[in-house]
């Protein structure tokens, strides 16, 4: 705080410009001739000068004793602020810029006063509480407690409105003054002294800002990359995901029997001309997601997805949301896939057994001897007659899993099975059109009698049958099998019976969950 003689000067009073030149000389002459007509105002304990800096200085210059008047102890800080404004505005001719600066100063002091009052109220409340709790314990012996909190935004806004109203400044001028104080304090000092107008100071402020060199743009944060490895050991750089790994919902992806897909491995070497996965992975639009194209690649950063994924509340009773198609963009069990990849994926599945993991391969012999999660649906894909014996032989030796299933999608030729009893479920589908690197491969729907023959064989073997919607191009014209496998009671199904689960599955299908 500034001082005058033995007194400190109230900061808000000190914000008003002092008289100088002829104006101050005339005041000194008047005091010398007539004495001090209006007393200098101090606070209630006589330590702080509230109003009368010029009168104090004039008395000193004239050799006249100062006359003082003290405020009552009931004067609060907001009351003192209002008194300072009224005294100075009544005797001063301030220009709009000076008024705007005074309004800013008033606002700041008013908010500080509100904070101080809240602190004091909090202290007094704390003392009362302590006194009630401690009984005879002296409050002075207790640690100080502050329960003040920041005034809400609406109170700060009220202080701004009050400042402009009390001082008589326009809202536009106050905003200009705030910008000048922030960006050009030297110009604000000239406005306060009456040397330049606020409009001019604001124009000069803008000119200065425009002339300043533009700051260099902040460098973009460097992305962290993971090193992934292909089946041959080649290194591939891949952006580290910003969020935890989770399953992908299969909405609109053509997977009618599972709501999720999970691809800790991508890519395949089978070379099927109709492969939808290769069409996606080699599409330039998705190159960032498939940095190795369709070359088999291990995504170790996705192994935590089973633990991180939760079923949305509205879907908790939907059986499809318990099913996860594992490696929809790969054959996890292809001859080229390292054993280590398969072991890590299976370990992740076994650590989160709450899901029904659905696997599919053209090399079912690699299932033999693997640790399977109890809810697994273990499947093999057969598109031609030459794969029939491979599938039947392998599935006689597979242990574990809840469902053993057969995918005949696409059904490219009439098939004859000798032992469909090794399967619980048969899925039949058509070949959809795909755009391969070598050109477009047209859609192909198998003749009805091929499909009917498989359905008859499945019925005789006791298999459930599911016909994919793509067999009918979205326009089925007859009643067709649309079934899911019967499931026995298990920890993953909450102890429901096979009949109950079958009813749930059929109800979901009828409701459109295909």
PDB file of C-alpha atoms in Angstrom, residues 128-263:
ATOM      1  CA  UNK A 128     -18.856 -22.179  16.926  1.00  0.00           C
ATOM      2  CA  UNK A 129     -18.683 -25.803  15.797  1.00  0.00           C
ATOM      3  CA  UNK A 130     -15.417 -26.351  17.642  1.00  0.00           C
ATOM      4  CA  UNK A 131     -16.836 -24.782  20.771  1.00  0.00           C
ATOM      5  CA  UNK A 132     -19.857 -27.100  20.642  1.00  0.00           C
ATOM      6  CA  UNK A 133     -17.711 -30.168  20.037  1.00  0.00           C
ATOM      7  CA  UNK A 134     -14.957 -29.467  22.544  1.00  0.00           C
ATOM      8  CA  UNK A 135     -17.097 -28.121  25.357  1.00  0.00           C
ATOM      9  CA  UNK A 136     -14.740 -26.344  27.718  1.00  0.00           C
ATOM     10  CA  UNK A 137     -11.822 -26.356  25.278  1.00  0.00           C
ATOM     11  CA  UNK A 138     -10.788 -22.811  24.426  1.00  0.00           C
ATOM     12  CA  UNK A 139     -11.372 -21.847  20.807  1.00  0.00           C
ATOM     13  CA  UNK A 140      -7.998 -20.109  20.802  1.00  0.00           C
ATOM     14  CA  UNK A 141      -6.364 -23.502  21.451  1.00  0.00           C
ATOM     15  CA  UNK A 142      -7.879 -24.992  18.299  1.00  0.00           C
ATOM     16  CA  UNK A 143      -6.254 -24.844  14.868  1.00  0.00           C
ATOM     17  CA  UNK A 144      -7.727 -22.182  12.570  1.00  0.00           C
ATOM     18  CA  UNK A 145     -10.296 -23.453  10.086  1.00  0.00           C
ATOM     19  CA  UNK A 146     -11.357 -21.845   6.829  1.00  0.00           C
ATOM     20  CA  UNK A 147     -14.469 -23.094   5.083  1.00  0.00           C
ATOM     21  CA  UNK A 148     -14.561 -20.367   2.448  1.00  0.00           C
ATOM     22  CA  UNK A 149     -15.185 -21.372  -1.144  1.00  0.00           C
ATOM     23  CA  UNK A 150     -14.826 -19.400  -4.368  1.00  0.00           C
ATOM     24  CA  UNK A 151     -17.841 -17.130  -5.015  1.00  0.00           C
ATOM     25  CA  UNK A 152     -20.041 -18.546  -7.761  1.00  0.00           C
ATOM     26  CA  UNK A 153     -19.754 -17.093 -11.262  1.00  0.00           C
ATOM     27  CA  UNK A 154     -23.054 -15.266 -10.910  1.00  0.00           C
ATOM     28  CA  UNK A 155     -21.659 -13.319  -7.893  1.00  0.00           C
ATOM     29  CA  UNK A 156     -18.590 -12.285  -9.880  1.00  0.00           C
ATOM     30  CA  UNK A 157     -20.853 -11.167 -12.732  1.00  0.00           C
ATOM     31  CA  UNK A 158     -22.928  -9.119 -10.278  1.00  0.00           C
ATOM     32  CA  UNK A 159     -19.775  -7.394  -9.057  1.00  0.00           C
ATOM     33  CA  UNK A 160     -18.982  -6.357 -12.639  1.00  0.00           C
ATOM     34  CA  UNK A 161     -22.451  -4.983 -13.183  1.00  0.00           C
ATOM     35  CA  UNK A 162     -22.315  -3.167  -9.860  1.00  0.00           C
ATOM     36  CA  UNK A 163     -18.914  -1.657 -10.661  1.00  0.00           C
ATOM     37  CA  UNK A 164     -20.080  -0.222 -13.983  1.00  0.00           C
ATOM     38  CA  UNK A 165     -23.272   1.123 -12.400  1.00  0.00           C
ATOM     39  CA  UNK A 166     -21.629   2.743  -9.346  1.00  0.00           C
ATOM     40  CA  UNK A 167     -18.801   4.351 -11.306  1.00  0.00           C
ATOM     41  CA  UNK A 168     -20.969   5.307 -14.257  1.00  0.00           C
ATOM     42  CA  UNK A 169     -18.917   3.580 -16.963  1.00  0.00           C
ATOM     43  CA  UNK A 170     -20.338   1.958 -20.083  1.00  0.00           C
ATOM     44  CA  UNK A 171     -20.012  -1.782 -20.627  1.00  0.00           C
ATOM     45  CA  UNK A 172     -18.073  -1.269 -23.863  1.00  0.00           C
ATOM     46  CA  UNK A 173     -15.595   1.047 -22.158  1.00  0.00           C
ATOM     47  CA  UNK A 174     -15.046  -1.429 -19.326  1.00  0.00           C
ATOM     48  CA  UNK A 175     -14.263  -4.201 -21.810  1.00  0.00           C
ATOM     49  CA  UNK A 176     -11.825  -1.919 -23.649  1.00  0.00           C
ATOM     50  CA  UNK A 177     -10.160  -0.950 -20.377  1.00  0.00           C
ATOM     51  CA  UNK A 178      -9.778  -4.602 -19.402  1.00  0.00           C
ATOM     52  CA  UNK A 179      -8.038  -5.378 -22.703  1.00  0.00           C
ATOM     53  CA  UNK A 180      -5.720  -2.365 -22.391  1.00  0.00           C
ATOM     54  CA  UNK A 181      -4.749  -3.231 -18.805  1.00  0.00           C
ATOM     55  CA  UNK A 182      -4.046  -6.836 -19.857  1.00  0.00           C
ATOM     56  CA  UNK A 183      -2.084  -6.152 -23.047  1.00  0.00           C
ATOM     57  CA  UNK A 184      -0.599  -2.669 -22.593  1.00  0.00           C
ATOM     58  CA  UNK A 185      -0.211  -1.564 -18.941  1.00  0.00           C
ATOM     59  CA  UNK A 186       1.810   1.514 -20.006  1.00  0.00           C
ATOM     60  CA  UNK A 187      -1.121   2.759 -22.102  1.00  0.00           C
ATOM     61  CA  UNK A 188      -3.491   2.051 -19.209  1.00  0.00           C
ATOM     62  CA  UNK A 189      -1.332   4.311 -17.008  1.00  0.00           C
ATOM     63  CA  UNK A 190      -1.634   7.120 -19.565  1.00  0.00           C
ATOM     64  CA  UNK A 191      -5.420   6.705 -19.691  1.00  0.00           C
ATOM     65  CA  UNK A 192      -5.562   6.824 -15.898  1.00  0.00           C
ATOM     66  CA  UNK A 193      -3.506  10.041 -15.886  1.00  0.00           C
ATOM     67  CA  UNK A 194      -5.768  11.593 -18.517  1.00  0.00           C
ATOM     68  CA  UNK A 195      -2.992  11.834 -21.109  1.00  0.00           C
ATOM     69  CA  UNK A 196      -4.750   9.831 -23.819  1.00  0.00           C
ATOM     70  CA  UNK A 197      -8.303   8.671 -24.456  1.00  0.00           C
ATOM     71  CA  UNK A 198      -9.312   5.048 -23.954  1.00  0.00           C
ATOM     72  CA  UNK A 199     -10.279   4.603 -27.628  1.00  0.00           C
ATOM     73  CA  UNK A 200      -6.822   5.693 -28.726  1.00  0.00           C
ATOM     74  CA  UNK A 201      -5.154   3.410 -26.189  1.00  0.00           C
ATOM     75  CA  UNK A 202      -7.248   0.486 -27.433  1.00  0.00           C
ATOM     76  CA  UNK A 203      -6.307   1.209 -31.071  1.00  0.00           C
ATOM     77  CA  UNK A 204      -2.602   1.345 -30.180  1.00  0.00           C
ATOM     78  CA  UNK A 205      -2.974  -1.900 -28.234  1.00  0.00           C
ATOM     79  CA  UNK A 206      -4.437  -3.647 -31.303  1.00  0.00           C
ATOM     80  CA  UNK A 207      -1.701  -2.233 -33.541  1.00  0.00           C
ATOM     81  CA  UNK A 208       0.965  -3.578 -31.191  1.00  0.00           C
ATOM     82  CA  UNK A 209      -0.602  -7.018 -31.152  1.00  0.00           C
ATOM     83  CA  UNK A 210      -0.872  -7.049 -34.954  1.00  0.00           C
ATOM     84  CA  UNK A 211       2.806  -6.059 -35.288  1.00  0.00           C
ATOM     85  CA  UNK A 212       4.025  -8.765 -32.915  1.00  0.00           C
ATOM     86  CA  UNK A 213       5.561 -11.831 -34.560  1.00  0.00           C
ATOM     87  CA  UNK A 214       3.150 -14.705 -34.619  1.00  0.00           C
ATOM     88  CA  UNK A 215       4.122 -17.455 -32.210  1.00  0.00           C
ATOM     89  CA  UNK A 216       5.310 -20.680 -33.707  1.00  0.00           C
ATOM     90  CA  UNK A 217       2.530 -23.257 -33.718  1.00  0.00           C
ATOM     91  CA  UNK A 218       2.862 -25.742 -30.911  1.00  0.00           C
ATOM     92  CA  UNK A 219       4.458 -28.918 -32.183  1.00  0.00           C
ATOM     93  CA  UNK A 220       2.062 -31.768 -32.567  1.00  0.00           C
ATOM     94  CA  UNK A 221       2.592 -34.427 -29.924  1.00  0.00           C
ATOM     95  CA  UNK A 222       4.794 -37.190 -31.192  1.00  0.00           C
ATOM     96  CA  UNK A 223       2.849 -40.392 -31.681  1.00  0.00           C
ATOM     97  CA  UNK A 224       4.127 -43.505 -30.008  1.00  0.00           C
ATOM     98  CA  UNK A 225       4.463 -46.516 -32.265  1.00  0.00           C
ATOM     99  CA  UNK A 226       4.368 -50.194 -31.435  1.00  0.00           C
ATOM    100  CA  UNK A 227       6.494 -52.769 -33.176  1.00  0.00           C
ATOM    101  CA  UNK A 228       4.349 -55.612 -34.511  1.00  0.00           C
ATOM    102  CA  UNK A 229       5.694 -58.718 -36.184  1.00  0.00           C
ATOM    103  CA  UNK A 230       4.511 -60.637 -39.203  1.00  0.00           C
ATOM    104  CA  UNK A 231       4.540 -64.448 -39.361  1.00  0.00           C
ATOM    105  CA  UNK A 232       8.005 -64.239 -40.964  1.00  0.00           C
ATOM    106  CA  UNK A 233       9.382 -62.011 -38.175  1.00  0.00           C
ATOM    107  CA  UNK A 234       9.363 -58.763 -40.157  1.00  0.00           C
ATOM    108  CA  UNK A 235       8.791 -55.649 -38.049  1.00  0.00           C
ATOM    109  CA  UNK A 236       5.835 -53.369 -38.715  1.00  0.00           C
ATOM    110  CA  UNK A 237       5.381 -49.958 -37.027  1.00  0.00           C
ATOM    111  CA  UNK A 238       1.848 -49.382 -35.786  1.00  0.00           C
ATOM    112  CA  UNK A 239       0.427 -46.344 -33.887  1.00  0.00           C
ATOM    113  CA  UNK A 240      -0.125 -47.142 -30.240  1.00  0.00           C
ATOM    114  CA  UNK A 241      -3.887 -47.033 -29.505  1.00  0.00           C
ATOM    115  CA  UNK A 242      -5.027 -44.156 -27.301  1.00  0.00           C
ATOM    116  CA  UNK A 243      -7.593 -46.284 -25.467  1.00  0.00           C
ATOM    117  CA  UNK A 244      -7.751 -49.752 -23.982  1.00  0.00           C
ATOM    118  CA  UNK A 245      -8.317 -52.601 -26.398  1.00  0.00           C
ATOM    119  CA  UNK A 246     -11.926 -53.806 -26.663  1.00  0.00           C
ATOM    120  CA  UNK A 247     -13.977 -55.975 -28.994  1.00  0.00           C
ATOM    121  CA  UNK A 248     -15.512 -54.447 -32.124  1.00  0.00           C
ATOM    122  CA  UNK A 249     -19.270 -54.564 -32.602  1.00  0.00           C
ATOM    123  CA  UNK A 250     -20.181 -56.434 -35.771  1.00  0.00           C
ATOM    124  CA  UNK A 251     -23.106 -54.220 -36.800  1.00  0.00           C
ATOM    125  CA  UNK A 252     -23.497 -54.394 -40.560  1.00  0.00           C
ATOM    126  CA  UNK A 253     -20.401 -56.604 -40.916  1.00  0.00           C
ATOM    127  CA  UNK A 254     -22.261 -59.652 -42.251  1.00  0.00           C
ATOM    128  CA  UNK A 255     -21.721 -61.746 -39.096  1.00  0.00           C
ATOM    129  CA  UNK A 256     -25.209 -62.852 -38.167  1.00  0.00           C
ATOM    130  CA  UNK A 257     -24.372 -65.044 -35.181  1.00  0.00           C
ATOM    131  CA  UNK A 258     -22.104 -62.867 -33.005  1.00  0.00           C
ATOM    132  CA  UNK A 259     -22.315 -59.250 -31.861  1.00  0.00           C
ATOM    133  CA  UNK A 260     -18.550 -58.865 -31.455  1.00  0.00           C
ATOM    134  CA  UNK A 261     -15.379 -59.551 -33.409  1.00  0.00           C
ATOM    135  CA  UNK A 262     -11.822 -59.637 -32.080  1.00  0.00           C
ATOM    136  CA  UNK A 263      -8.684 -59.659 -34.219  1.00  0.00           C
TER     137      UNK A 263
END
